[in-house]
mmCIF file of C-alpha atoms in Angstrom:
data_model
loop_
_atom_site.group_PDB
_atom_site.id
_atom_site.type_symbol
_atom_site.label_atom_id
_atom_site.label_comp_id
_atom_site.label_asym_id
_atom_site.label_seq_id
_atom_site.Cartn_x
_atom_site.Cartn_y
_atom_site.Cartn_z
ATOM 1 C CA UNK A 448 53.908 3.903 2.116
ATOM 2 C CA UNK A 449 51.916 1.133 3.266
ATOM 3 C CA UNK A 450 50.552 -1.343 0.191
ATOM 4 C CA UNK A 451 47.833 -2.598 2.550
ATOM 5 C CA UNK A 452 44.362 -2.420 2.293
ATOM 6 C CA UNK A 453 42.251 -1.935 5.626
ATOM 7 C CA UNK A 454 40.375 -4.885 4.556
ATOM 8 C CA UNK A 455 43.987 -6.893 4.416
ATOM 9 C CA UNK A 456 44.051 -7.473 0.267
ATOM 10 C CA UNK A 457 46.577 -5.785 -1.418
ATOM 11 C CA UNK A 458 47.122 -2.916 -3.001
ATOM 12 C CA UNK A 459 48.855 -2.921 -6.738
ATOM 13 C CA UNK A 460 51.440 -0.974 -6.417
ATOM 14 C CA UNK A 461 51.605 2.696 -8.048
ATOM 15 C CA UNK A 462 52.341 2.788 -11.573
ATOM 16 C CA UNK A 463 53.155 6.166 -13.292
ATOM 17 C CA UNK A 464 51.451 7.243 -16.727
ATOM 18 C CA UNK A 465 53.922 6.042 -19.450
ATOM 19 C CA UNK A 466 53.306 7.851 -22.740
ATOM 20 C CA UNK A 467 53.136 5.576 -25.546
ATOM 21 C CA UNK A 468 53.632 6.630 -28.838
ATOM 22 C CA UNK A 469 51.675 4.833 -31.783
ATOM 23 C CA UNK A 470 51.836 5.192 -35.376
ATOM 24 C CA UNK A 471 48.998 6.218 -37.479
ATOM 25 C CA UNK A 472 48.727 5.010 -41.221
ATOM 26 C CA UNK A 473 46.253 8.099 -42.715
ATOM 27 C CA UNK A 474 46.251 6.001 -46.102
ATOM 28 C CA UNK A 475 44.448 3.258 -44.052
ATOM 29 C CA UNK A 476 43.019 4.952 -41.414
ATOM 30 C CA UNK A 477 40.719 7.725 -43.915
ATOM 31 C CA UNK A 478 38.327 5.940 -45.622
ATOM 32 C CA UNK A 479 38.151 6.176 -49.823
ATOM 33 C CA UNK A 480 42.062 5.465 -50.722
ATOM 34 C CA UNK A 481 41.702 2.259 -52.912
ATOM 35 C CA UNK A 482 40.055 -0.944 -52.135
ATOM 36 C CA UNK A 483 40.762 -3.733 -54.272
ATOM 37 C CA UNK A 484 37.468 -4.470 -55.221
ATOM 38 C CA UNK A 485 35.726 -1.310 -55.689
ATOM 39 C CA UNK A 486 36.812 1.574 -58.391
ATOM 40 C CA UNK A 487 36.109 5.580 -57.642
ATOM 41 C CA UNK A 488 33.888 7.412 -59.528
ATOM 42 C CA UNK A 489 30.774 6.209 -61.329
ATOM 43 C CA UNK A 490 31.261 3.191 -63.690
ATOM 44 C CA UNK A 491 35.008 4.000 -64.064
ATOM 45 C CA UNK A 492 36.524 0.923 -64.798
ATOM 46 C CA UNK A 493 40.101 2.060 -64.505
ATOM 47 C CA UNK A 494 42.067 3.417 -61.139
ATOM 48 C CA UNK A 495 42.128 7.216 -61.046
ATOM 49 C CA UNK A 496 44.014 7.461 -58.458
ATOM 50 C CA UNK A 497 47.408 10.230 -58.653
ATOM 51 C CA UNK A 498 49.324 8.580 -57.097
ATOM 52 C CA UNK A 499 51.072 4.289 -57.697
ATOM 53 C CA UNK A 500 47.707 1.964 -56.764
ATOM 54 C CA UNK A 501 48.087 -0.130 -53.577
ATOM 55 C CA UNK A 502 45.542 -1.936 -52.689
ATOM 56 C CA UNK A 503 44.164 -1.816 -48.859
ATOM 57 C CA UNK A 504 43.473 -4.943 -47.220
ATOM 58 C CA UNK A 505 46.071 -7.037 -46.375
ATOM 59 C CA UNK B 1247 14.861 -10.682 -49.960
ATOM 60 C CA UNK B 1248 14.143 -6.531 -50.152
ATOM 61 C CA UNK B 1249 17.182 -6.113 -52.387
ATOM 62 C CA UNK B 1250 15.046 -4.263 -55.354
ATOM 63 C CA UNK B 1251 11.552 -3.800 -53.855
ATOM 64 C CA UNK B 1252 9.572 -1.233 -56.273
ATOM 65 C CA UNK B 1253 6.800 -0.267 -53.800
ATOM 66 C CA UNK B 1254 3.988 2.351 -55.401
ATOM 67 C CA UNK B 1255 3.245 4.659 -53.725
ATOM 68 C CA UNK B 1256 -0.674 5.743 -52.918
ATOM 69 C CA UNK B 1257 -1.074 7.938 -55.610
ATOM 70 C CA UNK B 1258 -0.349 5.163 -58.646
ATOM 71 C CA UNK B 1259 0.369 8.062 -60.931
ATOM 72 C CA UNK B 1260 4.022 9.104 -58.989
ATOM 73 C CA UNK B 1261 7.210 7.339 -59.636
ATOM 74 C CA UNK B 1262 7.668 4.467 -58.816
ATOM 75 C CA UNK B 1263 10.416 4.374 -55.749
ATOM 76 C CA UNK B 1264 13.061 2.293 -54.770
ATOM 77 C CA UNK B 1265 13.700 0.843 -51.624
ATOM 78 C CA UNK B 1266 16.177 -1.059 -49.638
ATOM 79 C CA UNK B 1267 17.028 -2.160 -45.878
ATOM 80 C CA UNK B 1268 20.551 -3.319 -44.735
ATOM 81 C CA UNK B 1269 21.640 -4.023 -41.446
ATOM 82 C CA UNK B 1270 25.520 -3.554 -40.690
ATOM 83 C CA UNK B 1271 26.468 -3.931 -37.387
ATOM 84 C CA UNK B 1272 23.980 -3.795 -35.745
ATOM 85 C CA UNK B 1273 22.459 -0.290 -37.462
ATOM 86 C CA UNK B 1274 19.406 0.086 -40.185
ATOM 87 C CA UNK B 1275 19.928 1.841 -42.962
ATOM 88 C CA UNK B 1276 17.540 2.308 -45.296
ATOM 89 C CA UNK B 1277 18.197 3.873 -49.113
ATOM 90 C CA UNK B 1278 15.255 5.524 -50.716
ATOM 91 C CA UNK B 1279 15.333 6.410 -54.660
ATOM 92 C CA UNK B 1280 12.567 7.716 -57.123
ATOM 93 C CA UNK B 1281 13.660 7.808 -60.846
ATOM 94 C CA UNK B 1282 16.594 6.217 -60.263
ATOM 95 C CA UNK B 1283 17.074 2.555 -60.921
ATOM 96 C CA UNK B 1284 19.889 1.731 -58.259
ATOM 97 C CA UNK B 1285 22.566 -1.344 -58.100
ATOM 98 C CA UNK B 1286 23.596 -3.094 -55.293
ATOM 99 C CA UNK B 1287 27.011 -4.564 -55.055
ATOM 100 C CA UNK B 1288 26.727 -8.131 -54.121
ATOM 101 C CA UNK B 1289 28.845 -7.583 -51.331
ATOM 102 C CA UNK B 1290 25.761 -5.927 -49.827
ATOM 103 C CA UNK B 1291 23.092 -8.248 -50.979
ATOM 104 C CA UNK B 1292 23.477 -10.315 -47.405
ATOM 105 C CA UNK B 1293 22.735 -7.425 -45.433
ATOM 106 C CA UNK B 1294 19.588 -6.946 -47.032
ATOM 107 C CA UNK B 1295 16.626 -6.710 -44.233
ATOM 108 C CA UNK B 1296 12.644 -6.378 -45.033
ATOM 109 C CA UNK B 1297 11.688 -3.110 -46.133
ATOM 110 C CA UNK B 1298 11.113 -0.932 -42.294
ATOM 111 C CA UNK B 1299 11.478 2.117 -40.402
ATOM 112 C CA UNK B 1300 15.803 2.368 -40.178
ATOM 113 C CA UNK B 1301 17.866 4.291 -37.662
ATOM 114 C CA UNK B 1302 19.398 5.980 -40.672
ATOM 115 C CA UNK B 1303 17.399 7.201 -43.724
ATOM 116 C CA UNK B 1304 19.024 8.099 -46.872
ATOM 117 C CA UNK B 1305 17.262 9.571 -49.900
ATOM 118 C CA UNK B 1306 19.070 9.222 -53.348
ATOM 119 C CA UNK B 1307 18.054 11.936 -56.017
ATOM 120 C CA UNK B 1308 19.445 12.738 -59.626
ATOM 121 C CA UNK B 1309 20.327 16.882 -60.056
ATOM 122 C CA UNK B 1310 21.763 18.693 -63.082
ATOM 123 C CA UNK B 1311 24.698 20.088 -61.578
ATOM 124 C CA UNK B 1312 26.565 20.351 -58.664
ATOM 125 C CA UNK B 1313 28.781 23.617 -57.862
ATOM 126 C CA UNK B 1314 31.870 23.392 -55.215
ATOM 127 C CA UNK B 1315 31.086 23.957 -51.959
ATOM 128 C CA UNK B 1316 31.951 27.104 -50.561
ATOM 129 C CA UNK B 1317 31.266 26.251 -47.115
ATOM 130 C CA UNK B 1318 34.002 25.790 -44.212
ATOM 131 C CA UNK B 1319 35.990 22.805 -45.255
ATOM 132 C CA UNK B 1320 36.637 20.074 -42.319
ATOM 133 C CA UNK B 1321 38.557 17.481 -43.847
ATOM 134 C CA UNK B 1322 40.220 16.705 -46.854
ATOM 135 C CA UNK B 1323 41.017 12.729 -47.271
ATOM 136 C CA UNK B 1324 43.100 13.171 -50.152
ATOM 137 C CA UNK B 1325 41.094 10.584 -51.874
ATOM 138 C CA UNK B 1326 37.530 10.723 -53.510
ATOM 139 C CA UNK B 1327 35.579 13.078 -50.744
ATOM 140 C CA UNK B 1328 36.364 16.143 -49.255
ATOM 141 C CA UNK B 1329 34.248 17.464 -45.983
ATOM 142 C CA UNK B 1330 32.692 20.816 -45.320
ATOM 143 C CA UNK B 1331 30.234 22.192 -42.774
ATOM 144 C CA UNK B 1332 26.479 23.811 -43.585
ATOM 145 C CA UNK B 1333 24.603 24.778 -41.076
ATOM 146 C CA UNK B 1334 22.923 22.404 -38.777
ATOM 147 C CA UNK B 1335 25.017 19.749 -41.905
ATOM 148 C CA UNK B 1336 27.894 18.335 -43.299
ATOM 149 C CA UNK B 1337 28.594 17.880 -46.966
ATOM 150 C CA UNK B 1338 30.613 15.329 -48.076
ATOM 151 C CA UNK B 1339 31.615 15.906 -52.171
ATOM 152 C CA UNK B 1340 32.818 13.544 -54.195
ATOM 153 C CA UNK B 1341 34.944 13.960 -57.004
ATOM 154 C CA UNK B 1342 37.606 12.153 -59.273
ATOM 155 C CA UNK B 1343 40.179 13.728 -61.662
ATOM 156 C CA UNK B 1344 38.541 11.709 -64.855
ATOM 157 C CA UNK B 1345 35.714 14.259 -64.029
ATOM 158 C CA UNK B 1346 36.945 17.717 -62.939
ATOM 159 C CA UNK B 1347 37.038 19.595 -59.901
ATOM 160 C CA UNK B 1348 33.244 19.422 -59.959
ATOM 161 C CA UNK B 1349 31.256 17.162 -57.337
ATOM 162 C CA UNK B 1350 29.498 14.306 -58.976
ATOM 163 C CA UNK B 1351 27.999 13.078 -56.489
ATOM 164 C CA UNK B 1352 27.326 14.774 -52.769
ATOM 165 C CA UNK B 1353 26.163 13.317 -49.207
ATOM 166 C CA UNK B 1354 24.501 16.021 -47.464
ATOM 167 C CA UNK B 1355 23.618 14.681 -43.577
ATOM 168 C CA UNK B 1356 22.881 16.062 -40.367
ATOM 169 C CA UNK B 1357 25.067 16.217 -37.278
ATOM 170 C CA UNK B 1358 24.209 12.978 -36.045
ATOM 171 C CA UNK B 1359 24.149 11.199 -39.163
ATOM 172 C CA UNK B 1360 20.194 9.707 -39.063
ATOM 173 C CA UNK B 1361 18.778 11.870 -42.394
ATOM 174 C CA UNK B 1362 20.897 12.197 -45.257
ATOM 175 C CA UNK B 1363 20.410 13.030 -49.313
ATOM 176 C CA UNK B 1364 22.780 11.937 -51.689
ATOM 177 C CA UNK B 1365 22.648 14.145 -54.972
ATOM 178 C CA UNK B 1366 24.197 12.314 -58.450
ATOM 179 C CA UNK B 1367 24.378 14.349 -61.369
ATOM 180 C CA UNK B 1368 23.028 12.705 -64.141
ATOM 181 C CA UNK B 1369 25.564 13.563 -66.778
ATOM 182 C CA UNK B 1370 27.460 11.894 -64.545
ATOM 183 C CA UNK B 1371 26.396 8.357 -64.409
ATOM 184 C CA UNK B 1372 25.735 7.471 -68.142
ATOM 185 C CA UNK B 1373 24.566 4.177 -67.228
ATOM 186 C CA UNK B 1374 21.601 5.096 -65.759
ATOM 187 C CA UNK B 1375 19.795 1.925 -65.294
ATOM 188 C CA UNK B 1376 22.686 0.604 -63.020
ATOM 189 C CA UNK B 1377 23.612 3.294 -60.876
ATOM 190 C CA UNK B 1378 26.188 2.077 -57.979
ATOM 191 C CA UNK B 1379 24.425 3.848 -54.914
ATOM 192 C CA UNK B 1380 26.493 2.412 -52.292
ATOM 193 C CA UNK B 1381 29.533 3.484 -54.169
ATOM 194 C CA UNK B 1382 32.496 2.927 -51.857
ATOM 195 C CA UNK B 1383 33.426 4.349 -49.527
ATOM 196 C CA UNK B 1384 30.081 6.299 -49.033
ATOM 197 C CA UNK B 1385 27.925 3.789 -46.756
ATOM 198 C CA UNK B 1386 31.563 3.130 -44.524
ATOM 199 C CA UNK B 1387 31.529 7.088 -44.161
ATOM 200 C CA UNK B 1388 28.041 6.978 -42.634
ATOM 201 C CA UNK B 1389 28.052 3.904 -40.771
ATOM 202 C CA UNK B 1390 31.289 4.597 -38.930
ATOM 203 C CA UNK B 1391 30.087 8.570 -38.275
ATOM 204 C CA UNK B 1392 27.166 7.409 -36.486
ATOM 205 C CA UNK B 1393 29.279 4.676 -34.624
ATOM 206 C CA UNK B 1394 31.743 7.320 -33.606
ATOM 207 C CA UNK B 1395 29.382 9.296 -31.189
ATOM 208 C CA UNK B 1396 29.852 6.349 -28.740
ATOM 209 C CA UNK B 1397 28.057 3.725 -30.284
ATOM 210 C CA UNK B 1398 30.697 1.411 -31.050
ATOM 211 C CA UNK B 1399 33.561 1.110 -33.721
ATOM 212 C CA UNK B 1400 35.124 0.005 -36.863
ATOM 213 C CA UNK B 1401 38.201 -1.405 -36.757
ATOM 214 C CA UNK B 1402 41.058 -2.744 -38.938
ATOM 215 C CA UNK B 1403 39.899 -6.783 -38.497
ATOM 216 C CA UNK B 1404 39.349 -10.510 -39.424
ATOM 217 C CA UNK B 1405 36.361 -11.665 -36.537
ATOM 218 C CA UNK B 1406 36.902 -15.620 -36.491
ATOM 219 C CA UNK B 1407 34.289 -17.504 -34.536
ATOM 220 C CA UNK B 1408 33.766 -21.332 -33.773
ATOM 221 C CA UNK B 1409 31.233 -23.499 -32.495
ATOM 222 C CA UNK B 1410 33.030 -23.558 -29.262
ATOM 223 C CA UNK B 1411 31.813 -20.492 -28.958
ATOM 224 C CA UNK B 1412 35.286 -19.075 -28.799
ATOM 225 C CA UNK B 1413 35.473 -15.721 -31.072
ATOM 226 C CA UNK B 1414 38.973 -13.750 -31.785
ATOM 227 C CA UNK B 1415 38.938 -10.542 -33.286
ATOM 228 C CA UNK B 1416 42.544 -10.353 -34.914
ATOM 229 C CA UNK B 1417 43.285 -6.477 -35.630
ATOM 230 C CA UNK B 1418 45.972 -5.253 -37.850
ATOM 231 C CA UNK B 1419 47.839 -3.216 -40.569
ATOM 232 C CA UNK B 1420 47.591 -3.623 -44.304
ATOM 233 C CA UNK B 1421 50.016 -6.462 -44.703
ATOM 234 C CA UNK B 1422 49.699 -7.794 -40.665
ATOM 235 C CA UNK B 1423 48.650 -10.712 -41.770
ATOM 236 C CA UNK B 1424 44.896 -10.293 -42.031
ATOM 237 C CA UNK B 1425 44.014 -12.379 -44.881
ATOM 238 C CA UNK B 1426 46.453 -14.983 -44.531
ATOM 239 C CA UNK B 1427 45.039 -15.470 -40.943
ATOM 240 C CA UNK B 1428 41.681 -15.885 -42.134
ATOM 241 C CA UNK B 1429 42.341 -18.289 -45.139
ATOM 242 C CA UNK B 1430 44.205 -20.363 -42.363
ATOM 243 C CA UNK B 1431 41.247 -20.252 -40.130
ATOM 244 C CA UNK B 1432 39.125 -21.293 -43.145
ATOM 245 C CA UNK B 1433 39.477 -25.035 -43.113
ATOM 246 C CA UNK B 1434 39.423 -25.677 -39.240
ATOM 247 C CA UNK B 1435 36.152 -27.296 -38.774
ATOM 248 C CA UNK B 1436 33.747 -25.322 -37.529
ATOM 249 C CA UNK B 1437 35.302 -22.128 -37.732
ATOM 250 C CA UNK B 1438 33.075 -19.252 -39.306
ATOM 251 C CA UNK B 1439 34.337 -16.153 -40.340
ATOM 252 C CA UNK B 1440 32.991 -12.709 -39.906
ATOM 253 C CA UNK B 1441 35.217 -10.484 -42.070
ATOM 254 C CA UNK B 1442 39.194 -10.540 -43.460
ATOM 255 C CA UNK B 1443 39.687 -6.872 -43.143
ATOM 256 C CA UNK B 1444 36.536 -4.976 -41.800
ATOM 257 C CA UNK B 1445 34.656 -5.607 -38.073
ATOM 258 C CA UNK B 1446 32.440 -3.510 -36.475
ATOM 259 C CA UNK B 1447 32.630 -3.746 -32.732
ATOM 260 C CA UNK B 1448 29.582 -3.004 -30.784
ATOM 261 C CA UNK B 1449 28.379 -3.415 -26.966
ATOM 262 C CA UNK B 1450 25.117 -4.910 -26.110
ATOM 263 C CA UNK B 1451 23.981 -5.837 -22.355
ATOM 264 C CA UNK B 1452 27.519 -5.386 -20.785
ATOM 265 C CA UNK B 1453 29.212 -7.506 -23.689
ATOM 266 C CA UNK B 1454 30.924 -6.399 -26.419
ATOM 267 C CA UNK B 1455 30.072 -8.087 -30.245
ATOM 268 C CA UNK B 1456 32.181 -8.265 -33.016
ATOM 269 C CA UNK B 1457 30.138 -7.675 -36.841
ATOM 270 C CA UNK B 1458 30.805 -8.582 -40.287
ATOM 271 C CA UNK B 1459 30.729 -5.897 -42.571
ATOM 272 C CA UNK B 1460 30.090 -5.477 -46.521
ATOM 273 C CA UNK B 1461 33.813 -4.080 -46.991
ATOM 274 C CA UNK B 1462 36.036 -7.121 -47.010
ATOM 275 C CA UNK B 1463 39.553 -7.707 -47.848
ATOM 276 C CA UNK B 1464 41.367 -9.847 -50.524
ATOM 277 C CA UNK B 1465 39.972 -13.076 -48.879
ATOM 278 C CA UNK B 1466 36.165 -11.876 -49.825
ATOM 279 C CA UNK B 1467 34.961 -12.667 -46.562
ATOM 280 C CA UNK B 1468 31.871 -10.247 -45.837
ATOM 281 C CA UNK B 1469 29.101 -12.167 -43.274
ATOM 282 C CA UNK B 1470 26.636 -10.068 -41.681
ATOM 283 C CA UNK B 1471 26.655 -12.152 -38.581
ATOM 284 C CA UNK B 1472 27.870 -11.004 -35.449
ATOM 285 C CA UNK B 1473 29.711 -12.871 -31.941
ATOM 286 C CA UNK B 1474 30.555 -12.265 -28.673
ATOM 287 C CA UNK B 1475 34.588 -10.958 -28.703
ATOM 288 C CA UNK B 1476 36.422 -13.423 -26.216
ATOM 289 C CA UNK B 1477 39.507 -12.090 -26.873
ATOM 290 C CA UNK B 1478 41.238 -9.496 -29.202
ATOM 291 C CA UNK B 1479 44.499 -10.058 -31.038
ATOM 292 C CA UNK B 1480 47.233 -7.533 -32.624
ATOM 293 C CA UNK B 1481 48.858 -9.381 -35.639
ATOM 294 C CA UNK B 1482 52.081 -8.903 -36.533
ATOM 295 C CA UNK B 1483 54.246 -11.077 -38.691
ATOM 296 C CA UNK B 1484 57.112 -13.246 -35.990
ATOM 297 C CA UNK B 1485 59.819 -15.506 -36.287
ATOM 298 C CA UNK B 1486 57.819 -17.799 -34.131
ATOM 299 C CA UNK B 1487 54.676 -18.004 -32.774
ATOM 300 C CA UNK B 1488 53.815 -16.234 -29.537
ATOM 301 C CA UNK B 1489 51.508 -14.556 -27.374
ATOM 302 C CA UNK B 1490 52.137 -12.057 -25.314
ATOM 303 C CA UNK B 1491 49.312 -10.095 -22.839
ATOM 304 C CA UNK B 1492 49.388 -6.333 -23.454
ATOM 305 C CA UNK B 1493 48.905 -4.025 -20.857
ATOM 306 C CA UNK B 1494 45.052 -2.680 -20.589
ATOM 307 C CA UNK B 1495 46.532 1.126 -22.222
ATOM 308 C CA UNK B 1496 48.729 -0.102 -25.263
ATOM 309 C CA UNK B 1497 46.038 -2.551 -26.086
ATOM 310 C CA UNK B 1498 43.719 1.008 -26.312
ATOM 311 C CA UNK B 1499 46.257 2.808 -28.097
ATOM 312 C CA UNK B 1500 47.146 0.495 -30.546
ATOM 313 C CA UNK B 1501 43.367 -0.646 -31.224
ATOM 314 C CA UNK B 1502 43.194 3.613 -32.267
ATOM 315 C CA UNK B 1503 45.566 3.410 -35.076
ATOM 316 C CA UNK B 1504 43.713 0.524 -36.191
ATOM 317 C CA UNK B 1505 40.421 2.024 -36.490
ATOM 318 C CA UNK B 1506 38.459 4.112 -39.052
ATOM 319 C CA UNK B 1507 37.389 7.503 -37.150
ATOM 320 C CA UNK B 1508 36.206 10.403 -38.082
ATOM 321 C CA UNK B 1509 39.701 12.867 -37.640
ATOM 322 C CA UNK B 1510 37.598 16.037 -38.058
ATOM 323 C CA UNK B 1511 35.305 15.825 -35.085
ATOM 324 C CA UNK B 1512 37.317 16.043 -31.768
ATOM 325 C CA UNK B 1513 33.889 14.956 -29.775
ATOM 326 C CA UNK B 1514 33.892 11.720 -31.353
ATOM 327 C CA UNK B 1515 37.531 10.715 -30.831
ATOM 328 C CA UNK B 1516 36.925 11.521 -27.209
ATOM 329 C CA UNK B 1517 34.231 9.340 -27.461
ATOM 330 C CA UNK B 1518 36.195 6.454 -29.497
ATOM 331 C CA UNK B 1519 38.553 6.649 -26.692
ATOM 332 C CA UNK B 1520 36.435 6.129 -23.829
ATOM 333 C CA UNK B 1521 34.967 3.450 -25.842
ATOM 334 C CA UNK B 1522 37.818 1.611 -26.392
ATOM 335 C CA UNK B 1523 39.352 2.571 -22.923
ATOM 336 C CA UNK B 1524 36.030 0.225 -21.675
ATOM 337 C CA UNK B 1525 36.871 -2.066 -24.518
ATOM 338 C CA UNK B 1526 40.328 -3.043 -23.362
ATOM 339 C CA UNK B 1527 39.023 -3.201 -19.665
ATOM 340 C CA UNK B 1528 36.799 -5.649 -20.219
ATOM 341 C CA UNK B 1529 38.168 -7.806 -23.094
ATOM 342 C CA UNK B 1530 41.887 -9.308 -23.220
ATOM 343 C CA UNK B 1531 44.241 -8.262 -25.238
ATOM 344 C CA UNK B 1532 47.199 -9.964 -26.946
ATOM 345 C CA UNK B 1533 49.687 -8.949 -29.164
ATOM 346 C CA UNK B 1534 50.332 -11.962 -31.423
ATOM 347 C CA UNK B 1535 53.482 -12.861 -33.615
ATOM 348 C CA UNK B 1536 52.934 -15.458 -35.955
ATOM 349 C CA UNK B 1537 53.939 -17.902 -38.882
ATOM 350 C CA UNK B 1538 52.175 -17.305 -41.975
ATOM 351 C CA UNK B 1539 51.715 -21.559 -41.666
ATOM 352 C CA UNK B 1540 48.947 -23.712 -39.510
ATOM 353 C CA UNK B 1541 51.174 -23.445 -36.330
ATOM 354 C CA UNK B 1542 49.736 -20.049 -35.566
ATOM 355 C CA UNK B 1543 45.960 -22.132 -35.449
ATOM 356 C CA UNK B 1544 47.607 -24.199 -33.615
ATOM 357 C CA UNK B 1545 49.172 -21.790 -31.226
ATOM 358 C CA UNK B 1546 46.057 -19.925 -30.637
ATOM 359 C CA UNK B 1547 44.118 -22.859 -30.157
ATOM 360 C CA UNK B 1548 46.052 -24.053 -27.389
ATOM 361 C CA UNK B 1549 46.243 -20.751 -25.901
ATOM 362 C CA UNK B 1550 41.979 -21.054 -25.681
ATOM 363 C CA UNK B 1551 42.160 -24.269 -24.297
ATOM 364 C CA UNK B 1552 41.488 -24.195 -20.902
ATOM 365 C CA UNK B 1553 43.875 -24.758 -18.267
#
């Protein structure tokens, strides 16, 4: 296979899909787990949250 | 500044109503409230516009109660709002545990997220006079639904912009390094900063703009200026500093897990796709491993400098 171009530039070369596999983080990536600076619920003052509190925003 | 404006109405005898204009990247939103005497987090007070006509209109009302939805449920966060479908719209209910399984609060909004109503039972909210409308997350949820259907996205973020008129976005994890990057960014002369955790990424005339948003991080950086993206960084914590070009569909993938989409509505992650596919084509991207010191300024300033 010719990697020449009729107008004499040439070509990049052929370069198969590659699947990549990436990591989602739901607990960041859903909005309304815990923000540092803002509480759930109205005028709670204290973390409801079930589960241990981490805050997002690193 | 419209933070609070009480305008009367033409018939002096109704309520009077409350009314307030922010801009976040790049969209108007305007909140709309009769009997209700609303709070706005200061966070928000710099995106305050003048009182107009905004892209999306949301009208805040007290009720008595608020059953479960019965509808078809979309999405669950596992957090404070669960999803359904209703006809031509979606509810979003909020609840907590302190309160019950009941919603006390719902966002009802149509399909392309322009008109919504947000119902708070009263019982609910015993301070009245200082109701916390833009409650977290509920203006995020709207702002990056309407994004979503192509208009641009939120991602994971610290924007950093100089009078050079070079502007970074540096994406990452919690814990990437998002707020130490900014705070070392914060005494370079000149430097302004957008957001430590939150950027809205929008394209106007062929270029694409990086926004502050309301929704900062632990640095409390929240400007509602925007700047042209020169190039786009993925943090992540190094033995040394370097920077390394990613190839045009890693940069796209990894951008994905970094931003806040809408998982329910397959239609808009096609469309966050496309629009980062374009995003990645027409900005650089680098993956950058850093010190948590001043060498990574350094480093990235040199790599800006021209050659």
């Amino acid at each position: 296979m010719k990697n020449e171009r009729e107008d004499g530039k040439s070509k990049k070369p052929y370069q198969p899909p590659v699947c990549e596999t990436i990591s989602l983080r739901p607990e960041e990536a859903v909005l309304g787990n815990c923000k540092s600076m803002f509480v759930s619920g109205p005028s709670l003052s204290v973390c409801t949250a079930s589960t241990g509190c981490s805050s997002i925003g690193s | 500044m419209m933070i609070s404006e009480q305008t009367q109405t033409e018939n002096q005898s109704q309520a009077a109503k409350w009314r307030c204009c922010l801009q976040i990247g790049d969209l108007t939103l305007g909140f709309t409230a009769a009997e209700m005497n609303v709070h706005l987090d200061p966070d928000h007070q710099s995106f305050a516009i003048p009182a107009q006509n905004c892209e999306i209109e949301i009208d805040l009302e007290w009720v008595d109660s608020l059953l479960p939805a019965d509808s078809k449920k979309l999405f669950d966060s596992g957090a404070v709002w669960t999803l359904y479908e209703d006809g031509e719209h979606y509810v979003f209910d909020f609840t907590t545990r302190v309160l019950g399984p009941r919603p006390y609060k719902r966002l009802l909004i149509d399909r392309d997220f322009t008109r919504a109503r947000v119902l708070f039972v009263r019982d609910c909210f015993p301070d009245k006079a200082n109701v916390r409308a833009l409650e977290y997350p509920l203006d995020e949820l709207i702002v990056t639904n309407r994004l979503a259907r192509g208009r641009g996205v939120e991602v994971h973020g610290c924007g950093i912009t100089d009078d050079a008129c070079s502007s970074s976005l540096f994406v990452g994890h919690s814990g990437a390094g998002k707020s130490t990057t900014t705070r070392l960014w914060q005494s370079v002369p000149g430097v302004r900063i957008l957001s430590d955790d939150r950027i809205i990424v929008r394209k106007r005339d062929d270029r694409f703009f990086m926004h502050g948003t309301p929704w900062h991080g632990d640095a409390g950086f929240a400007s509602p200026r925007e700047a042209p993206i020169n190039q786009i960084f993925i943090l992540e914590h190094g033995e040394r500093n370097d920077v390394v070009a990613m190839p045009q569909a890693a940069a796209a993938a990894e951008l994905f897990a970094r931003c806040f989409l809408p998982f329910h509505d397959p239609q808009a992650l096609t469309a966050t796709l496309a629009y980062l596919d374009d995003l990645t084509r027409t900005v650089a991207c680098y993956k950058f491993q850093f010190l948590p010191n001043h060498s990574a300024v350094e480093k990235i300033l040199e790599f800006q400098r021209p050659r």
